[in-house]
Short mmCIF file of C-alpha atoms in Angstrom, two decimals:
data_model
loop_
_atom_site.label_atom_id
_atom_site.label_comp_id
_atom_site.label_asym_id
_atom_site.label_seq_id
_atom_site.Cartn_x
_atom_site.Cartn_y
_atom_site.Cartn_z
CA UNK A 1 3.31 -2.58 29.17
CA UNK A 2 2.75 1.09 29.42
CA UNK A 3 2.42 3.60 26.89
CA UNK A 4 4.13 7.20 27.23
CA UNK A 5 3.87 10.18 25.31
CA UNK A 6 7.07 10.82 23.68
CA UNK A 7 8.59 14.42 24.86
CA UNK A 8 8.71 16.42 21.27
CA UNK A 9 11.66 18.14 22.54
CA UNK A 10 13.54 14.36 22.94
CA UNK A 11 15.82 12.77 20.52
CA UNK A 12 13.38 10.23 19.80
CA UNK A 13 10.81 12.68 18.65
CA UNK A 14 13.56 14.48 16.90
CA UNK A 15 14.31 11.24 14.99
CA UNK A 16 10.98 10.05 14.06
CA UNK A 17 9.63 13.33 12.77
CA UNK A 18 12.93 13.44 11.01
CA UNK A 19 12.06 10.40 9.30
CA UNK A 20 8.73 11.93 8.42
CA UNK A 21 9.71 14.63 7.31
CA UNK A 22 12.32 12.39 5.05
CA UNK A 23 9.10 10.39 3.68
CA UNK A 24 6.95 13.54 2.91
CA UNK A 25 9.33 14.92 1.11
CA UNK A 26 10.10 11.67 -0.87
CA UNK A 27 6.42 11.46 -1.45
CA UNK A 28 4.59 14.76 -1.11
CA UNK A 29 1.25 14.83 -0.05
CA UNK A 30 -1.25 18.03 0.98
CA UNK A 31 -3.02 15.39 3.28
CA UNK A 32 -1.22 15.24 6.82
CA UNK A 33 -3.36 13.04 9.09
CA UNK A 34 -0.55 12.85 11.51
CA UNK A 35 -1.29 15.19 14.73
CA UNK A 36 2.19 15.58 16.19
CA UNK A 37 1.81 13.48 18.60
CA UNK A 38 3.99 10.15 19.17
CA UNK A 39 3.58 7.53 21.44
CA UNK A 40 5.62 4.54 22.57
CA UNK A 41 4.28 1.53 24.18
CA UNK A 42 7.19 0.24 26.75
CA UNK A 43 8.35 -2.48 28.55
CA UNK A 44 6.89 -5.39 26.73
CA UNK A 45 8.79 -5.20 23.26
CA UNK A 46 5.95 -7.29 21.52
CA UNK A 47 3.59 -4.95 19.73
CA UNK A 48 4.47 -2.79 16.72
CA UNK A 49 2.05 0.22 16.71
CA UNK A 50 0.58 1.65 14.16
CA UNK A 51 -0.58 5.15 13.24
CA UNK A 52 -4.04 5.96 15.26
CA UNK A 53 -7.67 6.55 14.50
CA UNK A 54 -7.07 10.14 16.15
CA UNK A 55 -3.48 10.71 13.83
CA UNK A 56 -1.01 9.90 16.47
CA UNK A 57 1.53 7.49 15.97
CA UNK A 58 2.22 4.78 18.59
CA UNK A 59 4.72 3.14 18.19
CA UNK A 60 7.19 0.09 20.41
CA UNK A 61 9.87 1.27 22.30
CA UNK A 62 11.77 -1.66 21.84
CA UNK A 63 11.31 -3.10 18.36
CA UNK A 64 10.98 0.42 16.60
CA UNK A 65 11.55 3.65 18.10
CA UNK A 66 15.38 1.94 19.97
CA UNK A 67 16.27 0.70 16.42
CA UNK A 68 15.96 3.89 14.72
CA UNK A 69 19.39 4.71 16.91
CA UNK A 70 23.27 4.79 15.20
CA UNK A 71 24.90 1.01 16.16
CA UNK A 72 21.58 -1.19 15.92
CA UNK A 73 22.15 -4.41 13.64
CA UNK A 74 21.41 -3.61 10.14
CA UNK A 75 18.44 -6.12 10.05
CA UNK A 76 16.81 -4.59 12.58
CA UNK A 77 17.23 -1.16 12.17
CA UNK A 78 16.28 -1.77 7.98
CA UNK A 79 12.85 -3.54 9.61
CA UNK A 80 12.40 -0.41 12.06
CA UNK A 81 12.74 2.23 9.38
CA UNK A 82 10.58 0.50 6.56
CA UNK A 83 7.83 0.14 9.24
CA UNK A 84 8.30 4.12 9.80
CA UNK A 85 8.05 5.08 6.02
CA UNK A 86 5.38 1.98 6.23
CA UNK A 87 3.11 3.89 9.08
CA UNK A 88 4.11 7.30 7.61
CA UNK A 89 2.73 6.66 3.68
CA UNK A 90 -0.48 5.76 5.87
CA UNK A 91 -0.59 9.44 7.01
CA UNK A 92 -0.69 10.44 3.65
CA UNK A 93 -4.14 9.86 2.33
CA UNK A 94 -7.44 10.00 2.84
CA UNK A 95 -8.94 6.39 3.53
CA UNK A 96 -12.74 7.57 2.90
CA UNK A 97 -14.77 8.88 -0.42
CA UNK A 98 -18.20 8.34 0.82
CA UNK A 99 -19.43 9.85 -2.31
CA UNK A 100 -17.32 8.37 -5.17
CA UNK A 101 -19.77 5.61 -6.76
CA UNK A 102 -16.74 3.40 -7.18
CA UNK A 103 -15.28 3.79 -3.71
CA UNK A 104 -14.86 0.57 -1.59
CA UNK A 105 -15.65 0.87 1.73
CA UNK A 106 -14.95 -2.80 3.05
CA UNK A 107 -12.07 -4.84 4.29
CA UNK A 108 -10.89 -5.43 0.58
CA UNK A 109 -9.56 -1.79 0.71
CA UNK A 110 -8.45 -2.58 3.73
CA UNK A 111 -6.30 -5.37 2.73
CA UNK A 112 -5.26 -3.75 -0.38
CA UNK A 113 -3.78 -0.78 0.98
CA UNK A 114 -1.45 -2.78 3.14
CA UNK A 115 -0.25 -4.77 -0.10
CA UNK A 116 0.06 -1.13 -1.85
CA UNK A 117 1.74 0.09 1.28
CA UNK A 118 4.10 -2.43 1.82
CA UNK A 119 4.96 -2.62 -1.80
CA UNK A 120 5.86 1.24 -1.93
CA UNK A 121 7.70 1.07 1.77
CA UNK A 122 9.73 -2.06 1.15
CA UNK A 123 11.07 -0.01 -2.93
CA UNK A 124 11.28 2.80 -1.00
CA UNK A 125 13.13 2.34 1.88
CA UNK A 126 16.76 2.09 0.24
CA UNK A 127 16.46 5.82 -0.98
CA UNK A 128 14.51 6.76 2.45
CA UNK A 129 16.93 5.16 4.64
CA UNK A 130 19.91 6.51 2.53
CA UNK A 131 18.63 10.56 2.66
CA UNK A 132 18.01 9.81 6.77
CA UNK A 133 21.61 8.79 7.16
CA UNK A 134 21.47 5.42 7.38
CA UNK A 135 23.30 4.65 4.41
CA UNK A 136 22.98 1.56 2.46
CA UNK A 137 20.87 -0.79 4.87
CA UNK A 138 20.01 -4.70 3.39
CA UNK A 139 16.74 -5.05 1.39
CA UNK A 140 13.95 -5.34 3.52
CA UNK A 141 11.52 -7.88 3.80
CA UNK A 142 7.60 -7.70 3.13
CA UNK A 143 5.83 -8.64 6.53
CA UNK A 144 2.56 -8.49 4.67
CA UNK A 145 4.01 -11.26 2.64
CA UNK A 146 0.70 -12.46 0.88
CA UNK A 147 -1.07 -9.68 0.39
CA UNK A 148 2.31 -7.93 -1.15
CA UNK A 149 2.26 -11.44 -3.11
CA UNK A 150 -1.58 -10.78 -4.26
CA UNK A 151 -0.80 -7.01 -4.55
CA UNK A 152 1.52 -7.55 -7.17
CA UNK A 153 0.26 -10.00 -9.34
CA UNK A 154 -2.64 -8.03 -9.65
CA UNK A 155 -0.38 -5.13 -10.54
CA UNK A 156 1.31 -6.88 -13.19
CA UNK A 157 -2.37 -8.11 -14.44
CA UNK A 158 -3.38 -4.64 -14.75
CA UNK A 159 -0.39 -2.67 -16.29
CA UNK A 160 1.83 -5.49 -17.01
CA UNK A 161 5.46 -6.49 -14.79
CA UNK A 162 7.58 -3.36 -16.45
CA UNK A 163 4.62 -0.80 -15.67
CA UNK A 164 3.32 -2.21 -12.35
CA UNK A 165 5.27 -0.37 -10.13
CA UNK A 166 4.09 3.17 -11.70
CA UNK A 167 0.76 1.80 -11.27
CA UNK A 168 1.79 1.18 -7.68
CA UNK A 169 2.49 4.57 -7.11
CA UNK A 170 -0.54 5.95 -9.26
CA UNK A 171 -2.74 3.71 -6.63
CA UNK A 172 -1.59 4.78 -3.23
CA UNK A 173 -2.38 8.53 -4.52
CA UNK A 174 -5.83 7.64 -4.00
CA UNK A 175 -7.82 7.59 -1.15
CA UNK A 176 -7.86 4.39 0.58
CA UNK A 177 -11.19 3.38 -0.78
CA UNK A 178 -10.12 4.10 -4.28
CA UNK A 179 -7.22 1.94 -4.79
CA UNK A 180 -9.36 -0.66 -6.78
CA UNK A 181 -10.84 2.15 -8.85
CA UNK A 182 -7.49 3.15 -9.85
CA UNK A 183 -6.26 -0.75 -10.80
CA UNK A 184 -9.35 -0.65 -12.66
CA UNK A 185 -9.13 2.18 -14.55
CA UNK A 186 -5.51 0.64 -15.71
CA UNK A 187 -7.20 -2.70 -16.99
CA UNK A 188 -10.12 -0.61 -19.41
CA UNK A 189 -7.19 0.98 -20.67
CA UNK A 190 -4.99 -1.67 -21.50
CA UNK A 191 -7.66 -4.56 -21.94
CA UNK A 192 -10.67 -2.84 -23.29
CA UNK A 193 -9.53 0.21 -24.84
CA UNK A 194 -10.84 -0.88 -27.77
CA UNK A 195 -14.13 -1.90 -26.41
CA UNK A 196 -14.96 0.81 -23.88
CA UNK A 197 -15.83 4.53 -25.51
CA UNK A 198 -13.64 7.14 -23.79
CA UNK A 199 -17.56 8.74 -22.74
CA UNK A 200 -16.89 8.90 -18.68
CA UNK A 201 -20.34 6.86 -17.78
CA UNK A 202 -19.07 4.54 -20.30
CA UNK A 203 -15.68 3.91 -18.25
CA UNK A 204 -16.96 4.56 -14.92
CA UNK A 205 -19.20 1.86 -15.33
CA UNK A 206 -17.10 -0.55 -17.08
CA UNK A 207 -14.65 0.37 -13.59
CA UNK A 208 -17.30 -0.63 -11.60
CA UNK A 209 -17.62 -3.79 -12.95
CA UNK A 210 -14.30 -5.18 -12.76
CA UNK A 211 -14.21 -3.77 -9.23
CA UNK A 212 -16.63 -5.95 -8.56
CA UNK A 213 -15.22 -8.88 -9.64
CA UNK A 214 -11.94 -7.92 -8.36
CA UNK A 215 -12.69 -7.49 -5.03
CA UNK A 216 -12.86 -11.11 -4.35
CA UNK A 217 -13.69 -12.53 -0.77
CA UNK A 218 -10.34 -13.45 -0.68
CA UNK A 219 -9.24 -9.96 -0.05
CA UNK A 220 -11.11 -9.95 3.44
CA UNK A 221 -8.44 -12.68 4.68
CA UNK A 222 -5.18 -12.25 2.44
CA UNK A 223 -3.85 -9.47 4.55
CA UNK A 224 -4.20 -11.47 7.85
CA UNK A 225 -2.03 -14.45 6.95
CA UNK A 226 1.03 -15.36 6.02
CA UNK A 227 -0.42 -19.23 4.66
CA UNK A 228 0.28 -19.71 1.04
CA UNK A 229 -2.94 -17.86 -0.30
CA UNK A 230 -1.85 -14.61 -2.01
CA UNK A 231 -1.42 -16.46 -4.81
CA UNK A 232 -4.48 -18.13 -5.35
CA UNK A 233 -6.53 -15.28 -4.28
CA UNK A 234 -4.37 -13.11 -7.23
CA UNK A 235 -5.34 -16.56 -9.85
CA UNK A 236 -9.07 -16.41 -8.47
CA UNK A 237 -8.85 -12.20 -8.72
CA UNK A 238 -7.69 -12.33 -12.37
CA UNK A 239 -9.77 -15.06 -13.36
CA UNK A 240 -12.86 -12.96 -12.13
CA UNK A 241 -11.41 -9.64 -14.28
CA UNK A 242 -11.22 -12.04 -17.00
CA UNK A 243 -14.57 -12.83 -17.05
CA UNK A 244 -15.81 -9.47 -16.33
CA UNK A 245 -13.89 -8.28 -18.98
CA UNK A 246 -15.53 -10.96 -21.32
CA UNK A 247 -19.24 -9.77 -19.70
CA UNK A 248 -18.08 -6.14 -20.48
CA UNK A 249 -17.06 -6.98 -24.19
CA UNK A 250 -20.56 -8.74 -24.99
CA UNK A 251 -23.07 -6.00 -23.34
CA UNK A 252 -20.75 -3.82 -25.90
CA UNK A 253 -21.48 -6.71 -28.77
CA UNK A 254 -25.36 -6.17 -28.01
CA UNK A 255 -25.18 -2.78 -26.29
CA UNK A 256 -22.59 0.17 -27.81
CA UNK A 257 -24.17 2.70 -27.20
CA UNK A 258 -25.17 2.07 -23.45
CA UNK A 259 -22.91 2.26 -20.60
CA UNK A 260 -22.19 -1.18 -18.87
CA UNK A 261 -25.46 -1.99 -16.10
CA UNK A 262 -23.33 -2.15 -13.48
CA UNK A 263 -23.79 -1.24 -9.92
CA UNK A 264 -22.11 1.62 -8.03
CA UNK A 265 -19.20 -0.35 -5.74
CA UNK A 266 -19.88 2.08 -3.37
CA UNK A 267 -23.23 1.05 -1.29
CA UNK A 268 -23.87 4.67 0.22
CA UNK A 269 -24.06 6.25 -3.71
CA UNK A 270 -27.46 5.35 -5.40
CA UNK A 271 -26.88 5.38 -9.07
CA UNK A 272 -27.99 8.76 -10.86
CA UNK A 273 -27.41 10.76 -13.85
CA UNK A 274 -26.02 13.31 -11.41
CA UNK A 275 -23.23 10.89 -10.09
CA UNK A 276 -19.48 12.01 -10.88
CA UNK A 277 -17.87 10.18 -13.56
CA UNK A 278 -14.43 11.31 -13.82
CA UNK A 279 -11.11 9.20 -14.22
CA UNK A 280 -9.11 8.23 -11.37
CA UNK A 281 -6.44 11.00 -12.01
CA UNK A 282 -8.85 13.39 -11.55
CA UNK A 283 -10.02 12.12 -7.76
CA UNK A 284 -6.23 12.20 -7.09
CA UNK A 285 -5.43 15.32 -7.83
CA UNK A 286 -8.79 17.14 -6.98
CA UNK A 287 -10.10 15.04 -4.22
CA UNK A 288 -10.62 16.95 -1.38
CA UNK A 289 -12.71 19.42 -3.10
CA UNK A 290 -16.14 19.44 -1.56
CA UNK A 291 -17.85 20.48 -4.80
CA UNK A 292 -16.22 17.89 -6.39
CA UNK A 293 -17.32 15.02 -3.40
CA UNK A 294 -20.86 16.26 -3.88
CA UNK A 295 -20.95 15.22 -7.28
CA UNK A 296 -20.50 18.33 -9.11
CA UNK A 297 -17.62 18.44 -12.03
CA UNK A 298 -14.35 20.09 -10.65
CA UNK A 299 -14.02 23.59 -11.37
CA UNK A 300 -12.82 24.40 -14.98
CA UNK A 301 -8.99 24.31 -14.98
CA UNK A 302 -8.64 23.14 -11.33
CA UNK A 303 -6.58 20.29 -12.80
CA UNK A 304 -5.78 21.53 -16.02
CA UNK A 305 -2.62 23.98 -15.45
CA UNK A 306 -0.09 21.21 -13.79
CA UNK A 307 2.39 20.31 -15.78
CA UNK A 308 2.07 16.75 -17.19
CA UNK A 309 5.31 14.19 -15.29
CA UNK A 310 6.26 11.03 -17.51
CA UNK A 311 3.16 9.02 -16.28
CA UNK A 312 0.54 11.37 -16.64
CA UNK A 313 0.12 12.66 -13.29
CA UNK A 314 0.23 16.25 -12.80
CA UNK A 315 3.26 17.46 -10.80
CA UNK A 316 1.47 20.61 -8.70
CA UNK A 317 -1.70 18.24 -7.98
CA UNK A 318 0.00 16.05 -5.56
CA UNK A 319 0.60 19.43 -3.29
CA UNK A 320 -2.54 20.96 -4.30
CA UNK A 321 -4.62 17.68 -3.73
CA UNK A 322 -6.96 17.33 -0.36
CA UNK A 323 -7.66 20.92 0.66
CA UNK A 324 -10.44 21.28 2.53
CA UNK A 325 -11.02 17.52 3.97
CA UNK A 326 -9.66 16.44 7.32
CA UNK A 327 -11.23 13.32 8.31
CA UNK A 328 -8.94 11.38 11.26
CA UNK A 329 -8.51 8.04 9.84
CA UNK A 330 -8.42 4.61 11.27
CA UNK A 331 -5.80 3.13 12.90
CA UNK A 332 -3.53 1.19 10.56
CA UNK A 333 -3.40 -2.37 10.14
CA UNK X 1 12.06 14.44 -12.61
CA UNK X 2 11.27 14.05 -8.79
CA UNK X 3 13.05 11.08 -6.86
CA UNK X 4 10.08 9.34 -6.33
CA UNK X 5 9.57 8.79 -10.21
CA UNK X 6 13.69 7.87 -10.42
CA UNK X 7 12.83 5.18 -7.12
CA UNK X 8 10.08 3.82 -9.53
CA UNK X 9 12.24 3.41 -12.68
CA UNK X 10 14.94 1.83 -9.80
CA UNK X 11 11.96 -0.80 -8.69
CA UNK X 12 10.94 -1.85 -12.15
CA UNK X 13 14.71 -2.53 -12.87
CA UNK X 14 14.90 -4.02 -9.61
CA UNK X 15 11.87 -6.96 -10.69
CA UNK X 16 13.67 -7.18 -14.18
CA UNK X 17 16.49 -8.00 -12.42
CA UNK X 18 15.36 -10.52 -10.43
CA UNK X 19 13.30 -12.30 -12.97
CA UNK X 20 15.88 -12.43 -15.34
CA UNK X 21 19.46 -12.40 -13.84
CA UNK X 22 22.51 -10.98 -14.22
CA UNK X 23 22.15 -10.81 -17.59
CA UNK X 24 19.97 -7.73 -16.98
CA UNK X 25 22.25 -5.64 -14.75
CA UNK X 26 24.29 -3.65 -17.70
CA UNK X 27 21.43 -2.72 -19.41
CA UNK X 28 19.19 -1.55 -16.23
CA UNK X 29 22.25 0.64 -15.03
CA UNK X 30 22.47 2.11 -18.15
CA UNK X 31 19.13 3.14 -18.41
CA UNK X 32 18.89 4.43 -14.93
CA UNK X 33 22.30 6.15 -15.24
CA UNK X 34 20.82 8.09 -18.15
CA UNK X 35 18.01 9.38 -16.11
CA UNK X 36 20.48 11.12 -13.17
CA UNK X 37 20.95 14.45 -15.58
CA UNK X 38 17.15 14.97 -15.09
CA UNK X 39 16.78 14.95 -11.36
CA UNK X 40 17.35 18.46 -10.23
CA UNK X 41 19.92 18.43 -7.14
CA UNK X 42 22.93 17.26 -6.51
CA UNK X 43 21.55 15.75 -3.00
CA UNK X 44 18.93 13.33 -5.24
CA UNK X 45 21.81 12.44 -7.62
CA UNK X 46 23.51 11.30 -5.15
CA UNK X 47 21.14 9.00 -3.91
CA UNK X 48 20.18 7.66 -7.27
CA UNK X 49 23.87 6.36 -7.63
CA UNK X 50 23.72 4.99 -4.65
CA UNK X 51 20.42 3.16 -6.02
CA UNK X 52 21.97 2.08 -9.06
CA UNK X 53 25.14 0.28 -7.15
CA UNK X 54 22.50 -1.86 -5.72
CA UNK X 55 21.21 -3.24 -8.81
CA UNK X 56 22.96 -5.96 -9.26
CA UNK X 57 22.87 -7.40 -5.55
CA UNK X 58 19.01 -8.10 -6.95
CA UNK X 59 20.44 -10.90 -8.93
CA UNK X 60 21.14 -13.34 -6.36
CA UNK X 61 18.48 -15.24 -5.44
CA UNK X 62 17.24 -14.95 -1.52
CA UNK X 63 17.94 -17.28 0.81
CA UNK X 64 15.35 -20.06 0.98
CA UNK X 65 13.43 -19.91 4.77
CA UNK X 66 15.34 -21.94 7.71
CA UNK X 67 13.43 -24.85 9.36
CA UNK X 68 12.73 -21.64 12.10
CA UNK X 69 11.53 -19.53 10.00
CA UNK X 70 8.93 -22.29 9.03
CA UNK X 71 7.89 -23.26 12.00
CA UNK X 72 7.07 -19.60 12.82
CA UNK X 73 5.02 -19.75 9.92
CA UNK X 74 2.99 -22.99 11.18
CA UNK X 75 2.20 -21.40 14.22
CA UNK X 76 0.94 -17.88 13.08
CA UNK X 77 -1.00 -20.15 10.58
CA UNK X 78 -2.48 -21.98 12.92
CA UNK X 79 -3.15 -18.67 14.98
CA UNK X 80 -4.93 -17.18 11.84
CA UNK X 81 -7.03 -20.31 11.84
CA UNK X 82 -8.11 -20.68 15.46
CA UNK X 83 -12.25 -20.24 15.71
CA UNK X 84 -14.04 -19.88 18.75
CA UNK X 85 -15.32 -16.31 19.77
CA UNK X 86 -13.50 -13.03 19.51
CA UNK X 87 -12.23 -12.99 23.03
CA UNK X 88 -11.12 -17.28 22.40
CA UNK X 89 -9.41 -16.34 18.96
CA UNK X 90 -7.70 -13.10 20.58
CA UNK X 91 -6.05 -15.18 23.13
CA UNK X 92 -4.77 -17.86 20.63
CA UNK X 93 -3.13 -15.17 18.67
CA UNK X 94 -1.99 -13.42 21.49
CA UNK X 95 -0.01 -17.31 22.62
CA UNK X 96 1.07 -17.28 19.38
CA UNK X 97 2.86 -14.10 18.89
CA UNK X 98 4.64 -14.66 22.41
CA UNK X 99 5.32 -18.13 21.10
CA UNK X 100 6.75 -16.66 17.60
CA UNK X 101 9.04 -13.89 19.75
CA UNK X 102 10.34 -16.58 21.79
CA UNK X 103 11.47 -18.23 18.13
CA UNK X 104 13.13 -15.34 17.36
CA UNK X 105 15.21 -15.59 20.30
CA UNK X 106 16.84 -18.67 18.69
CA UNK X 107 17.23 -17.30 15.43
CA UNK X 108 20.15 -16.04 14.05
CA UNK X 109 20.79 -12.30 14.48
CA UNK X 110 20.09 -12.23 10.45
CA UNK X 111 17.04 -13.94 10.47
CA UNK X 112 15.34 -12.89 13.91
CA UNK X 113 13.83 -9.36 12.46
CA UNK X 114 11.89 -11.33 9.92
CA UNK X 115 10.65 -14.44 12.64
CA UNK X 116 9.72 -11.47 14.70
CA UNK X 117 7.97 -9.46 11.67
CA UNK X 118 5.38 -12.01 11.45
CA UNK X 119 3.62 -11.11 14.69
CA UNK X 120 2.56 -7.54 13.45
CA UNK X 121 0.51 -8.86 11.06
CA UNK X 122 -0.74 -10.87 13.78
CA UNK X 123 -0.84 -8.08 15.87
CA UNK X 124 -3.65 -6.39 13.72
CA UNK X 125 -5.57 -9.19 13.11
CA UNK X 126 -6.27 -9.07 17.14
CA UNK X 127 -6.49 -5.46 17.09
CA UNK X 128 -9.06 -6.00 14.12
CA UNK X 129 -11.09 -8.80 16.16
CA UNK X 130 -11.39 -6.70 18.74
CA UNK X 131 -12.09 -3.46 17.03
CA UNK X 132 -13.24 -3.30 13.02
CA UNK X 133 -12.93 -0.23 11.37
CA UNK X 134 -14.81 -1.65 8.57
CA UNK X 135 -17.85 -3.62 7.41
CA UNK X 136 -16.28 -7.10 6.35
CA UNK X 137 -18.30 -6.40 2.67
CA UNK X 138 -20.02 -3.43 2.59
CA UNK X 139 -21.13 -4.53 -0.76
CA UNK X 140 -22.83 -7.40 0.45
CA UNK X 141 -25.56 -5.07 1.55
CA UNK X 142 -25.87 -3.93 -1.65
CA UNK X 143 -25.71 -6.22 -4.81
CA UNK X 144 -26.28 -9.77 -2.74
CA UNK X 145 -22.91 -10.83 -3.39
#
């Protein structure tokens, strides 16, 4: 097997930045981890590739980059393109917050993104493959099958089966590290709206706790195997939020005016008065402000003059999201 | 409204569809069909109808897996639950995706993509053995879980 750097002035560079190009547009993003370059691995036709620790892509001749061409089967050329817009919604993100007390910098992120990832490529790739000139390809298939399994039952937990796909595409907004934050932010609301006072420290820590319990070791596996698990690690998963949820609901029996004693998710923050607090929608749209990293409120109106989509999230913030962070991420599983 | 929030109206229909049947198909088209007036080009409209024609291939159930197909399965089970040392367990994944590929060659042209798909998450399990990006539980260090 050998691995060549595809010429950008090719038609196989032409096609695949096409394709990104198709996906950034479909879902826009001011992160761009991807560093032009493009690689193919050649010859042996057994290993995928995956978007790099140093932004390239690589990519296999054989099973993707030569079924991206006019006249391959449908069912391979569907399974070539979702793994693009797969790879690609990788390049879209941060994975790291090393300050965000709620962050989750372990293999459960890890596992979660591909669920959240796979979710969004395999609804996605009708539209994607359509606007490329593909026209109407067969539905793909999740190859992350139990960890898409576990992804969405956790969804439908959180925001209920009519709202979990918005919650879906709430989630991969976030930095990698934050998806859980996100799913957790979605459970206060529905679960313990009542229970919770809207006070940030209030929610953040109420957040933390279910993070905790969601973040089962279960996660550290589910996204590795294609055994019957996802299932039972999404039954263990909720059964853990339910009980948090039950913890969270008697501190606030005994406790309403203190915030929930939980501990910050994220190992690296100590927990301090000084910590940021803010919802999930905020970190999304204002994320890659240093300021805001370093645990000082965003600027005054720095989210407050998008205008408000359907779901809440503010149209302008997904372009104006990230500035000022460029951290390579890791290669993709 | 953006495509992306149209594609996530499309997905939730999609589910509906598939959890409740035919019976859902009318309904779910009209409700997307009354979005298309707020998308804002003719190039997006276009692909939301094209969406919405799809809806009610979701109604019919998939295809239950072929005796292939299972077998695959088995043996990127069995892969996932080799032990030994990193090198040991990366060379009893690696004999299992060429062993999976080689299924694939017998499958039908329908079914091989998806035999074949189960080797890349194979594929980063052995990239992940042999290189971690992350801690396995970063908490661990933290709250003694």
């Amino acid at each position: 097997m050998a691995t060549v750097e595809i010429d950008p002035s090719s038609e196989t560079y032409g096609q695949f930045a096409k394709l990104y190009r198709i996906a950034r547009r479909q879902f826009p993003s001011a992160v761009d981890r991807w560093n032009g370059k493009l690689y193919a691995t050649v010859g042996e036709g057994r290993r995928w590739g995956s978007l790099q620790r140093d932004g390239s892509f690589k990519l296999s001749k054989e099973l993707v980059l030569d079924r991206l061409a006019a006249g391959t089967p449908p069912h391979k050329q569907v399974q070539a393109v979702t793994t693009v817009l797969h790879e690609s919604l990788h390049a879209r993100v941060e994975v790291d917050a090393p300050l965000e007390p709620n962050a989750v910098p372990s293999q459960h992120s890890q596992a979660l993104d591909e669920g959240l990832t796979e979710w969004v490529a395999i609804d996605g790739v009708a539209v994607f493959a359509d606007e490329a000139g593909y026209g109407q390809l067969p539905d793909a298939v999740p190859e992350y099958s139990q960890v898409y399994y576990a992804t969405e039952l956790l969804l439908e937990y959180a925001a209920g089966t009519d709202r979990a796909q918005e919650l879906a595409d709430r989630a991969i907004d976030a930095p990698v590290v934050m998806r859980w934050d996100v799913i957790a932010d979605e459970i206060v609301k529905n679960h313990l709206g009542t229970t919770v006072p809207p006070d940030p420290l209030h929610r953040q820590a109420a957040r933390a706790e279910l993070i905790h319990a969601m973040t089962r070791p279960g996660w550290l596996d589910v996204h590795q195997t294609q055994a019957n698990v996802g299932a039972a690690v999404a039954q263990e998963t909720t059964q853990a939020i339910g009980a948090a949820a039950d913890r969270i609901r008697e501190h606030y029996l005994q406790n309403p005016g203190t915030p929930y004693p939980a501990e910050n998710p994220n190992f690296r923050v100590a927990r301090s008065a000084y910590q940021h607090v803010g919802g999930p929608q905020e970190r999304m749209v204002s994320h890659g402000e240093l300021r805001f990293l370093t645990g000082t409120a965003p600027a005054s109106g720095a989210t407050s003059q998008r205008p408000e989509l359907r779901d809440g999230r503010r149209a302008a913030g997904r372009d104006a999201a990230y500035r000022g962070t460029s951290r390579k991420g890791r290669s993709r599983t | 409204m953006e495509l992306r929030e149209f594609n996530v109206a499309h997905a939730t229909a999609k589910r509906r569809i598939r959890r409740e049947g035919f019976d859902a198909v009318p309904a779910a088209e009209a409700e997307l069909r009354a979005l298309l007036p707020q998308l804002t080009s003719d190039e997006d409209r276009r692909l939301a109808v094209n969406l919405i024609e799809r809806l009610p291939g979701y109604a019919v159930p998939p295809s239950p897996p072929s005796a292939l197909m299972q077998e695959a399965r088995e043996v990127e089970r069995t892969a996932y639950e080799a032990t030994g040392t990193v090198e040991e367990r990366a060379a009893v994944i690696a004999d299992a995706r060429r062993q999976i590929f080689e299924m694939a060659e017998r499958a039908s042209a329908e079914e091989a993509p998806s035999i074949q798909g189960l080797t890349r998450v194979l594929e980063h399990l052995e990239n992940n053995l042999r290189a971690p990006y992350w801690p396995s539980d970063g908490r661990q260090r933290h709250n003694g879980q």
